[in-house]
Tab-separated table of C-alpha atoms in Angstrom:
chain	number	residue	atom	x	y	z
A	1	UNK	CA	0.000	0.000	0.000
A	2	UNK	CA	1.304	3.506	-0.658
A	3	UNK	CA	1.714	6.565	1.593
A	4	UNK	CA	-1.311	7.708	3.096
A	5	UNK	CA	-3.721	4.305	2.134
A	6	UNK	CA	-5.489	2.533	4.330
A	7	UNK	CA	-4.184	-1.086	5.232
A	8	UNK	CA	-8.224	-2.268	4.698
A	9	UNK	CA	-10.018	-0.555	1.766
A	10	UNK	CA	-13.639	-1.549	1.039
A	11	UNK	CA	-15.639	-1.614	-2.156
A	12	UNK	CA	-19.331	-1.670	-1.478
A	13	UNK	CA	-20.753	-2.383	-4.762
A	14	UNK	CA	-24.721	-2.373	-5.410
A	15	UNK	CA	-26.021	-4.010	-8.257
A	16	UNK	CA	-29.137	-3.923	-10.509
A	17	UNK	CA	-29.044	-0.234	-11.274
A	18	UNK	CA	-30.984	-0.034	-14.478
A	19	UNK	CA	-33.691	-2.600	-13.546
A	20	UNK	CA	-36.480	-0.755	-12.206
A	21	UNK	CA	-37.342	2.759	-10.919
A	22	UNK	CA	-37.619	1.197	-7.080
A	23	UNK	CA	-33.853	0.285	-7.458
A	24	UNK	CA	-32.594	3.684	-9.238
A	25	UNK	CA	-34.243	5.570	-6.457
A	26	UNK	CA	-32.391	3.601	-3.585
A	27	UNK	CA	-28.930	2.980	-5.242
A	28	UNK	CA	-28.618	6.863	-5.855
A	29	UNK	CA	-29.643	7.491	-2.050
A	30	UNK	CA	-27.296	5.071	-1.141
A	31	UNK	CA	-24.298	6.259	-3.012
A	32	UNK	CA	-24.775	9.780	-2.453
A	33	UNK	CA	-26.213	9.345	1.626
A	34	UNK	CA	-24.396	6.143	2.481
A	35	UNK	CA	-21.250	4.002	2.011
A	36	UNK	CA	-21.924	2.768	-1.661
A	37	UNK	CA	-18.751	3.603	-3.517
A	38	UNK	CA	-19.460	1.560	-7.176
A	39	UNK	CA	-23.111	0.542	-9.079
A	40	UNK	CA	-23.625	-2.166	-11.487
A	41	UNK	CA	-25.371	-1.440	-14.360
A	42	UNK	CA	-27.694	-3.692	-16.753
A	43	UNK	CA	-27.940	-1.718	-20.198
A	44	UNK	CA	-30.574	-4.602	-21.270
A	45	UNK	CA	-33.420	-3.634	-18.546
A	46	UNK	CA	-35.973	-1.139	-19.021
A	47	UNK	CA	-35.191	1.826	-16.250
A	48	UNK	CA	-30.996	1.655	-17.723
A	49	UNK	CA	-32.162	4.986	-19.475
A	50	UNK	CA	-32.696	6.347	-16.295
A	51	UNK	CA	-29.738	5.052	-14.520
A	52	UNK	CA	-27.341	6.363	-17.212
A	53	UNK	CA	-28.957	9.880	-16.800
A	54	UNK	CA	-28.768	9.872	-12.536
A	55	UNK	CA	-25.117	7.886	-13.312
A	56	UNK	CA	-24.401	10.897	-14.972
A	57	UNK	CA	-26.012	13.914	-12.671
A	58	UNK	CA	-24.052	12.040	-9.461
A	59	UNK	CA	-20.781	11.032	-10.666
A	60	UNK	CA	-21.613	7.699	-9.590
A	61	UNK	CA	-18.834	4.948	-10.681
A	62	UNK	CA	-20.225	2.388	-13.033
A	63	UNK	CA	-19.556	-1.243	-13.794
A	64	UNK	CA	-21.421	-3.156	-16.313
A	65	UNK	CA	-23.652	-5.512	-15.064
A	66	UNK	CA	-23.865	-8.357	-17.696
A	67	UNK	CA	-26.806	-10.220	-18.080
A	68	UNK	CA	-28.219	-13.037	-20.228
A	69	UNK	CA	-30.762	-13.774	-17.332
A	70	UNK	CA	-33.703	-12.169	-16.408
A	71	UNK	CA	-35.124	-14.060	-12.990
A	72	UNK	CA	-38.270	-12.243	-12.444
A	73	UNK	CA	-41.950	-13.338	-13.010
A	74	UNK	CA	-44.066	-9.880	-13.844
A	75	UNK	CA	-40.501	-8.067	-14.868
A	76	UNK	CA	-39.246	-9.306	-18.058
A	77	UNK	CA	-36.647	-7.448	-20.178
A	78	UNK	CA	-35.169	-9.049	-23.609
A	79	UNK	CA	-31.661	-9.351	-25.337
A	80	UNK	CA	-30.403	-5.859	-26.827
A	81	UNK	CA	-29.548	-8.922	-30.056
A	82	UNK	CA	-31.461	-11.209	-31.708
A	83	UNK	CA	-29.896	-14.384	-30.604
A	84	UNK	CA	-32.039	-17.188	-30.933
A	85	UNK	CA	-30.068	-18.801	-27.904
A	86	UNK	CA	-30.440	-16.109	-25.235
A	87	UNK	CA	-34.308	-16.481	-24.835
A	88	UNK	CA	-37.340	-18.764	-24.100
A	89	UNK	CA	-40.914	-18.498	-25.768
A	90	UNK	CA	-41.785	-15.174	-24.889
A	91	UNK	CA	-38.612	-13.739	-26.272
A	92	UNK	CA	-37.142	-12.555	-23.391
A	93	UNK	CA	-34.253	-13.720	-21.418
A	94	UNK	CA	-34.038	-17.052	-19.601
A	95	UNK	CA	-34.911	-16.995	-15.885
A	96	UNK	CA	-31.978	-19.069	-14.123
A	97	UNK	CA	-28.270	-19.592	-14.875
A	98	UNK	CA	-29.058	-22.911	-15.470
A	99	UNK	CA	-31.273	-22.590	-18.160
A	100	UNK	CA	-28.884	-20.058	-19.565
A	101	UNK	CA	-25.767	-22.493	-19.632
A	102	UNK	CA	-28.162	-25.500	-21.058
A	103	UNK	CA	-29.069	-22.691	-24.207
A	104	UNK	CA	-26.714	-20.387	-24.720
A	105	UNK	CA	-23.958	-19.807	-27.646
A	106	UNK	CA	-20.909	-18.323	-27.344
A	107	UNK	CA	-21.292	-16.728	-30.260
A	108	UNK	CA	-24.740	-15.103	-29.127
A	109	UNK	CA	-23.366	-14.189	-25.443
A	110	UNK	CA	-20.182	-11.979	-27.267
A	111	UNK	CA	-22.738	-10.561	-29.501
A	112	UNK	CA	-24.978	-9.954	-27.011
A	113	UNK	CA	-22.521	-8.527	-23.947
A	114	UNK	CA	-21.178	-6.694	-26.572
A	115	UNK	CA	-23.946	-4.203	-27.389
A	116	UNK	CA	-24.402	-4.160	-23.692
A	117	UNK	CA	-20.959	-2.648	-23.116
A	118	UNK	CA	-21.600	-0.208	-26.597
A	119	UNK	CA	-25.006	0.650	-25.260
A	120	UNK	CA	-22.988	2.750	-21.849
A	121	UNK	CA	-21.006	4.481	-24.746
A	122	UNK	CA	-23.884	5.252	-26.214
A	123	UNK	CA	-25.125	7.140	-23.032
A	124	UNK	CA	-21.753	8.761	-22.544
A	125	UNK	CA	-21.060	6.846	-19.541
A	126	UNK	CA	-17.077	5.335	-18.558
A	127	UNK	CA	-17.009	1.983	-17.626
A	128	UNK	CA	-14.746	1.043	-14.799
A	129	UNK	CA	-15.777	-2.845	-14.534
A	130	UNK	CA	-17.774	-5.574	-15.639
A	131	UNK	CA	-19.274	-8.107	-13.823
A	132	UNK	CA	-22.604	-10.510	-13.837
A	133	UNK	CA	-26.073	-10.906	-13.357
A	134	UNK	CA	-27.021	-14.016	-10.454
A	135	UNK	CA	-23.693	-14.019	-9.663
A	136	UNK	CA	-22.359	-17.021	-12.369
A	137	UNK	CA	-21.529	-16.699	-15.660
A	138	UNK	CA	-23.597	-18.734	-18.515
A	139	UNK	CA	-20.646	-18.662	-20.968
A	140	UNK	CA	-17.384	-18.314	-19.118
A	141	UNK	CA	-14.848	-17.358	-22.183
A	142	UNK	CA	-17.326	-14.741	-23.563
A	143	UNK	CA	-17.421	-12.990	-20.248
A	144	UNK	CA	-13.729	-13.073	-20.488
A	145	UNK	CA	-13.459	-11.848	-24.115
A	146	UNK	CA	-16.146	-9.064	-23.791
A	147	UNK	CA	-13.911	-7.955	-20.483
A	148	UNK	CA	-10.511	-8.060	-23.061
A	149	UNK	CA	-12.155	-6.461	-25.770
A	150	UNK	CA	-13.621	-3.578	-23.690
A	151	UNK	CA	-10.241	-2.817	-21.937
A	152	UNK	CA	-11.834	-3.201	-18.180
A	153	UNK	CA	-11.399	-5.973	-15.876
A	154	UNK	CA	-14.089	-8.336	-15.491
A	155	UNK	CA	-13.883	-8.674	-11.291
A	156	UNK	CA	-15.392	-11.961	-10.589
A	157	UNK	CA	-12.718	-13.938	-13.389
A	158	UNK	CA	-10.326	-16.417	-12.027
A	159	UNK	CA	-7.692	-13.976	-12.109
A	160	UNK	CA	-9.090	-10.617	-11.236
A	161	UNK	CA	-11.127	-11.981	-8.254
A	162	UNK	CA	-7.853	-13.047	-6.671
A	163	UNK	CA	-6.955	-9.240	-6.541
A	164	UNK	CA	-9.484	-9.217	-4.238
A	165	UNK	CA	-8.603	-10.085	0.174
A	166	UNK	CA	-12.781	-11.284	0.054
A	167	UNK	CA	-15.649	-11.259	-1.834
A	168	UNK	CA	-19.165	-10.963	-0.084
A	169	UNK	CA	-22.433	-10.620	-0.670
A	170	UNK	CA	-24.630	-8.512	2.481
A	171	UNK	CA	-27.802	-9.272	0.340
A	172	UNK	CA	-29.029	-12.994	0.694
A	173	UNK	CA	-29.329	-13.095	4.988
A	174	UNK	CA	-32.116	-12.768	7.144
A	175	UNK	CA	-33.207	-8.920	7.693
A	176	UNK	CA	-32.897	-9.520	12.080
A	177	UNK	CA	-29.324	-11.015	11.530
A	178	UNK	CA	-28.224	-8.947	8.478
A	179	UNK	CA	-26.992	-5.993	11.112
A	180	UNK	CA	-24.640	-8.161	13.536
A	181	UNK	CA	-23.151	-9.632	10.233
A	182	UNK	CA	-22.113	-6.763	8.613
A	183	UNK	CA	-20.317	-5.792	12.306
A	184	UNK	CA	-18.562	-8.648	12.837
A	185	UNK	CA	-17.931	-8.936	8.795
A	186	UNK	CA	-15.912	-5.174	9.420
A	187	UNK	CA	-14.309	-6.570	12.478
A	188	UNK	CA	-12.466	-9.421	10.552
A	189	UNK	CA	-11.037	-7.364	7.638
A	190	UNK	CA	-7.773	-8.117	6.892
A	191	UNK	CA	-5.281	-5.767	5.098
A	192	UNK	CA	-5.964	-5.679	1.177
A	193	UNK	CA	-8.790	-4.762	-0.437
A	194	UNK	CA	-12.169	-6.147	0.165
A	195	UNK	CA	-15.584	-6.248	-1.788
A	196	UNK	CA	-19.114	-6.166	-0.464
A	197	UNK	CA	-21.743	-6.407	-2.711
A	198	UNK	CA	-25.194	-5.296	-2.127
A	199	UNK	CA	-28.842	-4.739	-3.674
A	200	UNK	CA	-30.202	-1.338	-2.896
A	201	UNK	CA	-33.912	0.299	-3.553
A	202	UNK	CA	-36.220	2.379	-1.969
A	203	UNK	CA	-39.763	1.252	-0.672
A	204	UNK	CA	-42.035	1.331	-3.532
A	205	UNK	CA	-44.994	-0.741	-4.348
A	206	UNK	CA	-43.342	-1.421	-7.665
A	207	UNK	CA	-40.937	-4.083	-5.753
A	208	UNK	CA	-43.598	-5.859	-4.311
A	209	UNK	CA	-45.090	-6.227	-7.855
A	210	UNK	CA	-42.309	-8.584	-9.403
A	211	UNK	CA	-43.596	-11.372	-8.669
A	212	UNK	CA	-45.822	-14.466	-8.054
A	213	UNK	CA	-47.120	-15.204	-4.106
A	214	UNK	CA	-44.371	-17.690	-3.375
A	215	UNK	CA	-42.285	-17.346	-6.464
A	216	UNK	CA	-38.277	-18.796	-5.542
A	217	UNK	CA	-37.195	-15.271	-6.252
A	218	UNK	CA	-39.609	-13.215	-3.881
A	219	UNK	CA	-36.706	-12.482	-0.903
A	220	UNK	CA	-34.903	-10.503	-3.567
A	221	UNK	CA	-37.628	-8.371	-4.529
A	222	UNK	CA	-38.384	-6.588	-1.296
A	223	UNK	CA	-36.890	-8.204	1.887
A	224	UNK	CA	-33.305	-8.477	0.863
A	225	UNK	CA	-32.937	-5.100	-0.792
A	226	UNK	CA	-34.973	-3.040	1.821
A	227	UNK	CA	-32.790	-4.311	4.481
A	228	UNK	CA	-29.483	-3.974	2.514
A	229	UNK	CA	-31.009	-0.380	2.246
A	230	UNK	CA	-31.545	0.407	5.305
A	231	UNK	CA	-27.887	-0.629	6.496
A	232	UNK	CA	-26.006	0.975	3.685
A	233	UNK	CA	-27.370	4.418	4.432
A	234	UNK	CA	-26.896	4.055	8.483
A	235	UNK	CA	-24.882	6.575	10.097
A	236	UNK	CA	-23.691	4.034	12.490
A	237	UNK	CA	-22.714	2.088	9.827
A	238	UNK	CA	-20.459	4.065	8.321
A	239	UNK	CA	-19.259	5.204	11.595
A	240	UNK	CA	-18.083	1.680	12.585
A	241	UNK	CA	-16.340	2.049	9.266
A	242	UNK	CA	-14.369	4.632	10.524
A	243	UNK	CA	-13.755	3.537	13.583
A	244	UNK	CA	-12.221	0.704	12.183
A	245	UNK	CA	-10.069	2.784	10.147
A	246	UNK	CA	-11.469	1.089	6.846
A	247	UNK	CA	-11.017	3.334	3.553
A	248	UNK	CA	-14.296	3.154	1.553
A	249	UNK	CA	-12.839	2.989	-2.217
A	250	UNK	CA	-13.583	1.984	-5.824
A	251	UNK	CA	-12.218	-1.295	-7.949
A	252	UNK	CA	-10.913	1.640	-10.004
A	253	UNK	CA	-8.991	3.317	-7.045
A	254	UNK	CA	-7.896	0.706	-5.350
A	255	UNK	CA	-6.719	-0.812	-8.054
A	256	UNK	CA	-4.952	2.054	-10.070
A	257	UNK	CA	-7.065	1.229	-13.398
A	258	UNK	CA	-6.823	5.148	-14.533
């Protein structure tokens, strides 16, 4: 570490930004009012338009959130291509990874990731990172091409993620435990640099509207994200962050990628 750096720098990444208005309207809060430092992006979802334009009013940091999934039941946004591959009947994307890496071309994920990355030129927007949607990728080498192509690391490869001291998601734990994890997570930081990735939005009726009663993917609609919310933009959050004397930083600052 250099002169005047932190021994333990954290990322805290939130992810989705583009998907809906609900999750616009919370990342931004939680960026500009709490300890988010990066947002990734999905160019293929229907609020993107909106994200690019906040993205570009806040100065927020931006990563490309690749997708060739699409998980939710009432919310369903299609390929920016026409790859036959990269969708079911309804001619939008498929809704798990597995379906994805059972269907899939690489030829149709380059194309396809691709326009993703040219759409955030498009909008004027740098690109600092890519990573993926549901957190595995359906076509490994395109991922990695796209990422080569583009000039930016893609963080979760086999060798950028070892850049990394830990990678952790705050999203996926139960709401009344979700607070003593994130304490005890800042406790055990080692030296290096760390990232934490959440799901952000604010409480709008629109979350509660992506899905079926029961549907596998309703914890990530409103409970997980309203309770990553609420931490994220605590003031005694990111006062146990200083405490700790942990430097809240980017993948592109801690990581020198100007």
């Amino acid at each position: 570490m250099g002169v005047g750096v932190a021994e333990v720098q954290l990322v805290v990444q939130a992810d989705d930004f583009g998907m809906c208005h609900a999750v616009n309207v919370g990342t931004v809060e939680a960026f500009r009012d709490g300890i988010v430092t990066q947002v990734s992006t999905m160019a293929a979802c229907p609020w993107f338009t909106e994200a690019a334009a906040l993205g570009r009013e806040f100065g927020i940091p931006l990563g490309v959130h690749q997708t060739l999934t699409c998980e939710w039941d009432f919310l369903r946004w299609r390929p920016l291509t026409d790859g036959a591959s990269l969708v079911g009947e309804d001619g939008t994307f498929l809704r798990s990874v597995a379906e994805a890496q059972a269907s899939v071309t690489y030829e149709d994920a380059v194309r396809e990731l691709t326009a993703q990355v040219a759409k955030f030129a498009a909008e004027g927007l740098a690109i600092d990172y890519l990573d993926v949607h549901m957190g595995q990728s359906a076509t490994p080498a395109a991922y990695d091409e796209v990422s080569s192509a583009a000039g930016k690391p893609f963080i979760y490869g086999a060798v950028e993620s070892q850049r990394f001291g830990s990678i952790e998601t705050l999203s996926d734990r139960d709401a009344n435990v979700k607070r003593a994890w994130l304490l005890e997570y800042l406790d055990k930081l080692t030296p290096g640099v760390h990232l934490l990735v959440t799901h952000c939005a604010a409480a709008e009726p629109e979350l509660g509207a992506l899905h079926k009663p029961g549907s596998y993917t309703y914890r990530w609609a409103e409970e997980y994200r309203l309770s990553d919310q609420e931490l994220v933009t605590d003031p005694e959050i990111r006062k146990a962050i200083e405490e700790r004397g942990i430097e809240l930083t980017t993948v592109r600052a801690a990581f020198s990628l100007d």
